[in-house]
Amino acid sequence: MFPSYAKPFTYQIPWKSNSYHFGDHRGTQRGLGYEYRGNVPLVDYPDARRMDLRQTLTDPYEQVQVKLFNQDNTTPIFAVCDLSSSMQFSGQQRKLNTVMQVAASIASSAYEAGDVFSFIAYDQHVLEDLTLPLSLHVHQAFEIIAALESHKKMNIGAEGILQVPQYLSQSKGLVFWVSDFHMPLALIEQAMNMMSQHQIVPVVLWDEKEYARLPKFGFGNLVDPETGLNRSIFFRESIRAKFIAAFEARKQALEHLFLKFDSPALYLNAEFKPETMTHYFEQYMSL
């Protein structure tokens, strides 16, 4: 049974898959698809069902011509999820709970499209006990994703993203990188370079309580996103404005970085809605 928080959405693949397996996406292998590829002599592709009478009658070498089509194929789909300390932040809801919703929805969507799915979790290293290789076993993926409910580690970073590329496929895939991206920009850029063979969709989990709903006047507690340490700050309007400006600057820096790799970011700051993801693909990945 699918978990209630698995809400499938529609995604599009903006390139041709080189897989040999039947699927729903445009492929590069010839076969029983609908995308016209060209004509070849019958001796090279002996399938009389696809004989092209018009081309045969006009062929100067009087060879029987057949039509070739590209086969629709599967595509590898990955959910790469950040489990570093900052993902324990709980605002409108705990970020890791949103990760569960997003990852389960990706798995469900891949299952409906007939694609293979892989879940990869990391903090300072790739967490192999929370990682599933590419497969069609969607229920196994749901079991691993459900384990995030009780996952809690503090004082731990996100450097394991640099190990993730070796867990991706050799063939080009669609990689959903789910994180709050509270890590150095240099680390993000290095990871994007290492995964540049694939189409990356950065899913940025920010909560308004992190930066927009700060006290206007009085003491407030802030939690260091990576160490988990509490710190009390006396807020007044100028300090509050600095926090908001810092987040806006950070957002601009992230957007600029992701656009360098032709991977516009998707920001989620509340409960995940599948329509948001569908709209993202309609806006940025439509052919």
mmCIF file of C-alpha atoms in Angstrom, residues 119-272:
data_model
loop_
_atom_site.group_PDB
_atom_site.id
_atom_site.type_symbol
_atom_site.label_atom_id
_atom_site.label_comp_id
_atom_site.label_asym_id
_atom_site.label_seq_id
_atom_site.Cartn_x
_atom_site.Cartn_y
_atom_site.Cartn_z
ATOM 1 C CA PHE A 119 16.828 6.786 -3.026
ATOM 2 C CA ILE A 120 20.176 8.093 -1.758
ATOM 3 C CA ALA A 121 20.578 9.645 1.708
ATOM 4 C CA TYR A 122 23.698 11.396 2.947
ATOM 5 C CA ASP A 123 25.084 13.557 5.723
ATOM 6 C CA GLN A 124 28.861 13.564 6.164
ATOM 7 C CA HIS A 125 28.863 10.348 4.117
ATOM 8 C CA VAL A 126 26.381 8.492 1.976
ATOM 9 C CA LEU A 127 24.208 6.457 4.378
ATOM 10 C CA GLU A 128 24.122 3.037 2.739
ATOM 11 C CA ASP A 129 21.532 1.655 5.170
ATOM 12 C CA LEU A 130 19.214 4.428 3.937
ATOM 13 C CA THR A 131 20.073 4.052 0.265
ATOM 14 C CA LEU A 132 18.272 1.986 -2.361
ATOM 15 C CA PRO A 133 19.829 1.259 -5.775
ATOM 16 C CA LEU A 134 17.832 1.682 -8.970
ATOM 17 C CA SER A 135 14.891 -0.700 -9.056
ATOM 18 C CA LEU A 136 11.177 -1.016 -9.709
ATOM 19 C CA HIS A 137 10.557 -2.077 -6.072
ATOM 20 C CA VAL A 138 8.593 0.959 -5.012
ATOM 21 C CA HIS A 139 7.395 -0.585 -1.737
ATOM 22 C CA GLN A 140 10.990 -1.169 -0.654
ATOM 23 C CA ALA A 141 11.634 2.507 -1.388
ATOM 24 C CA PHE A 142 8.666 3.504 0.799
ATOM 25 C CA GLU A 143 10.045 1.393 3.687
ATOM 26 C CA ILE A 144 13.418 3.143 3.540
ATOM 27 C CA ILE A 145 11.829 6.583 3.254
ATOM 28 C CA ALA A 146 9.574 5.843 6.252
ATOM 29 C CA ALA A 147 12.705 5.218 8.349
ATOM 30 C CA LEU A 148 13.395 8.973 8.211
ATOM 31 C CA GLU A 149 10.550 9.443 10.702
ATOM 32 C CA SER A 150 12.830 8.385 13.555
ATOM 33 C CA HIS A 151 16.103 9.636 12.082
ATOM 34 C CA LYS A 152 17.814 12.170 14.323
ATOM 35 C CA LYS A 153 21.484 13.131 14.190
ATOM 36 C CA MET A 154 22.942 16.437 15.305
ATOM 37 C CA ASN A 155 26.373 18.015 14.896
ATOM 38 C CA ILE A 156 26.804 16.506 11.479
ATOM 39 C CA GLY A 157 27.499 18.145 8.133
ATOM 40 C CA ALA A 158 26.557 17.567 4.508
ATOM 41 C CA GLU A 159 29.931 16.782 2.900
ATOM 42 C CA GLY A 160 28.666 13.342 1.851
ATOM 43 C CA ILE A 161 27.071 14.946 -1.202
ATOM 44 C CA LEU A 162 30.492 14.628 -2.846
ATOM 45 C CA GLN A 163 30.194 10.813 -2.570
ATOM 46 C CA VAL A 164 26.744 10.738 -4.179
ATOM 47 C CA PRO A 165 27.891 10.856 -7.852
ATOM 48 C CA GLN A 166 29.421 7.378 -7.556
ATOM 49 C CA TYR A 167 25.953 6.033 -6.604
ATOM 50 C CA LEU A 168 24.309 7.512 -9.709
ATOM 51 C CA SER A 169 23.935 5.633 -12.967
ATOM 52 C CA GLN A 170 26.235 5.776 -15.963
ATOM 53 C CA SER A 171 23.232 6.750 -18.076
ATOM 54 C CA LYS A 172 21.821 10.232 -17.781
ATOM 55 C CA GLY A 173 19.122 10.448 -15.138
ATOM 56 C CA LEU A 174 16.777 12.894 -13.461
ATOM 57 C CA VAL A 175 18.152 13.763 -10.008
ATOM 58 C CA PHE A 176 15.984 15.489 -7.393
ATOM 59 C CA TRP A 177 18.416 16.993 -4.864
ATOM 60 C CA VAL A 178 16.334 17.665 -1.738
ATOM 61 C CA SER A 179 18.034 19.890 0.841
ATOM 62 C CA ASP A 180 17.876 23.253 2.597
ATOM 63 C CA PHE A 181 21.265 24.002 1.031
ATOM 64 C CA HIS A 182 22.599 25.524 4.274
ATOM 65 C CA MET A 183 26.072 24.477 3.207
ATOM 66 C CA PRO A 184 28.969 26.404 1.626
ATOM 67 C CA LEU A 185 28.310 27.551 -1.932
ATOM 68 C CA ALA A 186 31.669 26.091 -2.949
ATOM 69 C CA LEU A 187 30.504 22.638 -1.798
ATOM 70 C CA ILE A 188 27.249 22.979 -3.753
ATOM 71 C CA GLU A 189 29.094 24.066 -6.896
ATOM 72 C CA GLN A 190 31.572 21.187 -6.588
ATOM 73 C CA ALA A 191 28.692 18.713 -6.246
ATOM 74 C CA MET A 192 26.834 20.223 -9.209
ATOM 75 C CA ASN A 193 29.986 19.876 -11.309
ATOM 76 C CA MET A 194 30.391 16.231 -10.290
ATOM 77 C CA MET A 195 26.746 15.471 -11.173
ATOM 78 C CA SER A 196 26.644 17.582 -14.339
ATOM 79 C CA GLN A 197 26.111 14.486 -16.494
ATOM 80 C CA HIS A 198 22.571 14.368 -15.091
ATOM 81 C CA GLN A 199 19.604 16.738 -15.043
ATOM 82 C CA ILE A 200 19.493 18.153 -11.509
ATOM 83 C CA VAL A 201 16.331 19.517 -9.892
ATOM 84 C CA PRO A 202 17.351 21.364 -6.672
ATOM 85 C CA VAL A 203 14.428 21.184 -4.241
ATOM 86 C CA VAL A 204 15.123 23.846 -1.591
ATOM 87 C CA LEU A 205 13.371 23.361 1.759
ATOM 88 C CA TRP A 206 13.129 26.662 3.584
ATOM 89 C CA ASP A 207 10.708 27.475 6.354
ATOM 90 C CA GLU A 208 9.425 30.992 6.953
ATOM 91 C CA LYS A 209 10.127 30.571 10.671
ATOM 92 C CA GLU A 210 13.832 30.488 9.780
ATOM 93 C CA TYR A 211 13.938 34.039 8.537
ATOM 94 C CA ALA A 212 10.565 35.778 8.039
ATOM 95 C CA ARG A 213 8.757 35.192 11.329
ATOM 96 C CA LEU A 214 11.396 36.576 13.658
ATOM 97 C CA PRO A 215 10.525 38.691 16.724
ATOM 98 C CA LYS A 216 10.301 42.417 16.027
ATOM 99 C CA PHE A 217 11.426 43.312 19.548
ATOM 100 C CA GLY A 218 12.663 41.115 22.374
ATOM 101 C CA PHE A 219 14.669 37.950 22.969
ATOM 102 C CA GLY A 220 14.512 35.081 20.533
ATOM 103 C CA ASN A 221 16.237 31.711 20.353
ATOM 104 C CA LEU A 222 18.113 30.712 17.238
ATOM 105 C CA VAL A 223 19.422 27.236 16.498
ATOM 106 C CA ASP A 224 22.656 26.835 14.578
ATOM 107 C CA PRO A 225 21.588 24.811 11.504
ATOM 108 C CA GLU A 226 24.602 22.507 11.529
ATOM 109 C CA THR A 227 25.600 22.195 15.216
ATOM 110 C CA GLY A 228 22.130 22.317 16.746
ATOM 111 C CA LEU A 229 23.335 24.743 19.452
ATOM 112 C CA ASN A 230 20.832 27.276 20.828
ATOM 113 C CA ARG A 231 21.685 30.960 20.974
ATOM 114 C CA SER A 232 19.600 33.780 22.457
ATOM 115 C CA ILE A 233 19.494 37.072 20.552
ATOM 116 C CA PHE A 234 17.825 40.320 21.497
ATOM 117 C CA PHE A 235 15.919 41.321 18.372
ATOM 118 C CA ARG A 236 15.087 44.804 17.274
ATOM 119 C CA GLU A 237 13.982 46.018 13.878
ATOM 120 C CA SER A 238 17.496 46.573 12.469
ATOM 121 C CA ILE A 239 18.733 43.094 13.471
ATOM 122 C CA ARG A 240 15.558 41.485 12.135
ATOM 123 C CA ALA A 241 16.056 43.325 8.830
ATOM 124 C CA LYS A 242 19.647 42.044 8.622
ATOM 125 C CA PHE A 243 18.476 38.452 9.019
ATOM 126 C CA ILE A 244 15.877 38.841 6.284
ATOM 127 C CA ALA A 245 18.373 40.573 3.979
ATOM 128 C CA ALA A 246 20.913 37.798 4.566
ATOM 129 C CA PHE A 247 18.371 35.159 3.520
ATOM 130 C CA GLU A 248 17.393 37.153 0.440
ATOM 131 C CA ALA A 249 21.064 37.475 -0.536
ATOM 132 C CA ARG A 250 21.526 33.756 0.049
ATOM 133 C CA LYS A 251 18.530 32.987 -2.180
ATOM 134 C CA GLN A 252 19.917 35.131 -4.993
ATOM 135 C CA ALA A 253 23.331 33.461 -4.698
ATOM 136 C CA LEU A 254 21.743 29.990 -4.849
ATOM 137 C CA GLU A 255 19.578 30.873 -7.844
ATOM 138 C CA HIS A 256 22.579 32.305 -9.688
ATOM 139 C CA LEU A 257 24.610 29.173 -8.964
ATOM 140 C CA PHE A 258 21.894 26.732 -10.041
ATOM 141 C CA LEU A 259 21.199 28.648 -13.257
ATOM 142 C CA LYS A 260 24.883 28.274 -14.194
ATOM 143 C CA PHE A 261 24.095 24.574 -14.500
ATOM 144 C CA ASP A 262 20.734 25.134 -16.217
ATOM 145 C CA SER A 263 19.013 23.753 -13.116
ATOM 146 C CA PRO A 264 16.521 26.290 -11.746
ATOM 147 C CA ALA A 265 15.621 25.675 -8.116
ATOM 148 C CA LEU A 266 12.224 24.768 -6.723
ATOM 149 C CA TYR A 267 11.559 26.372 -3.298
ATOM 150 C CA LEU A 268 9.205 24.644 -0.858
ATOM 151 C CA ASN A 269 8.377 26.434 2.382
ATOM 152 C CA ALA A 270 5.266 24.618 3.512
ATOM 153 C CA GLU A 271 3.517 21.294 3.040
ATOM 154 C CA PHE A 272 4.492 19.645 -0.221
#
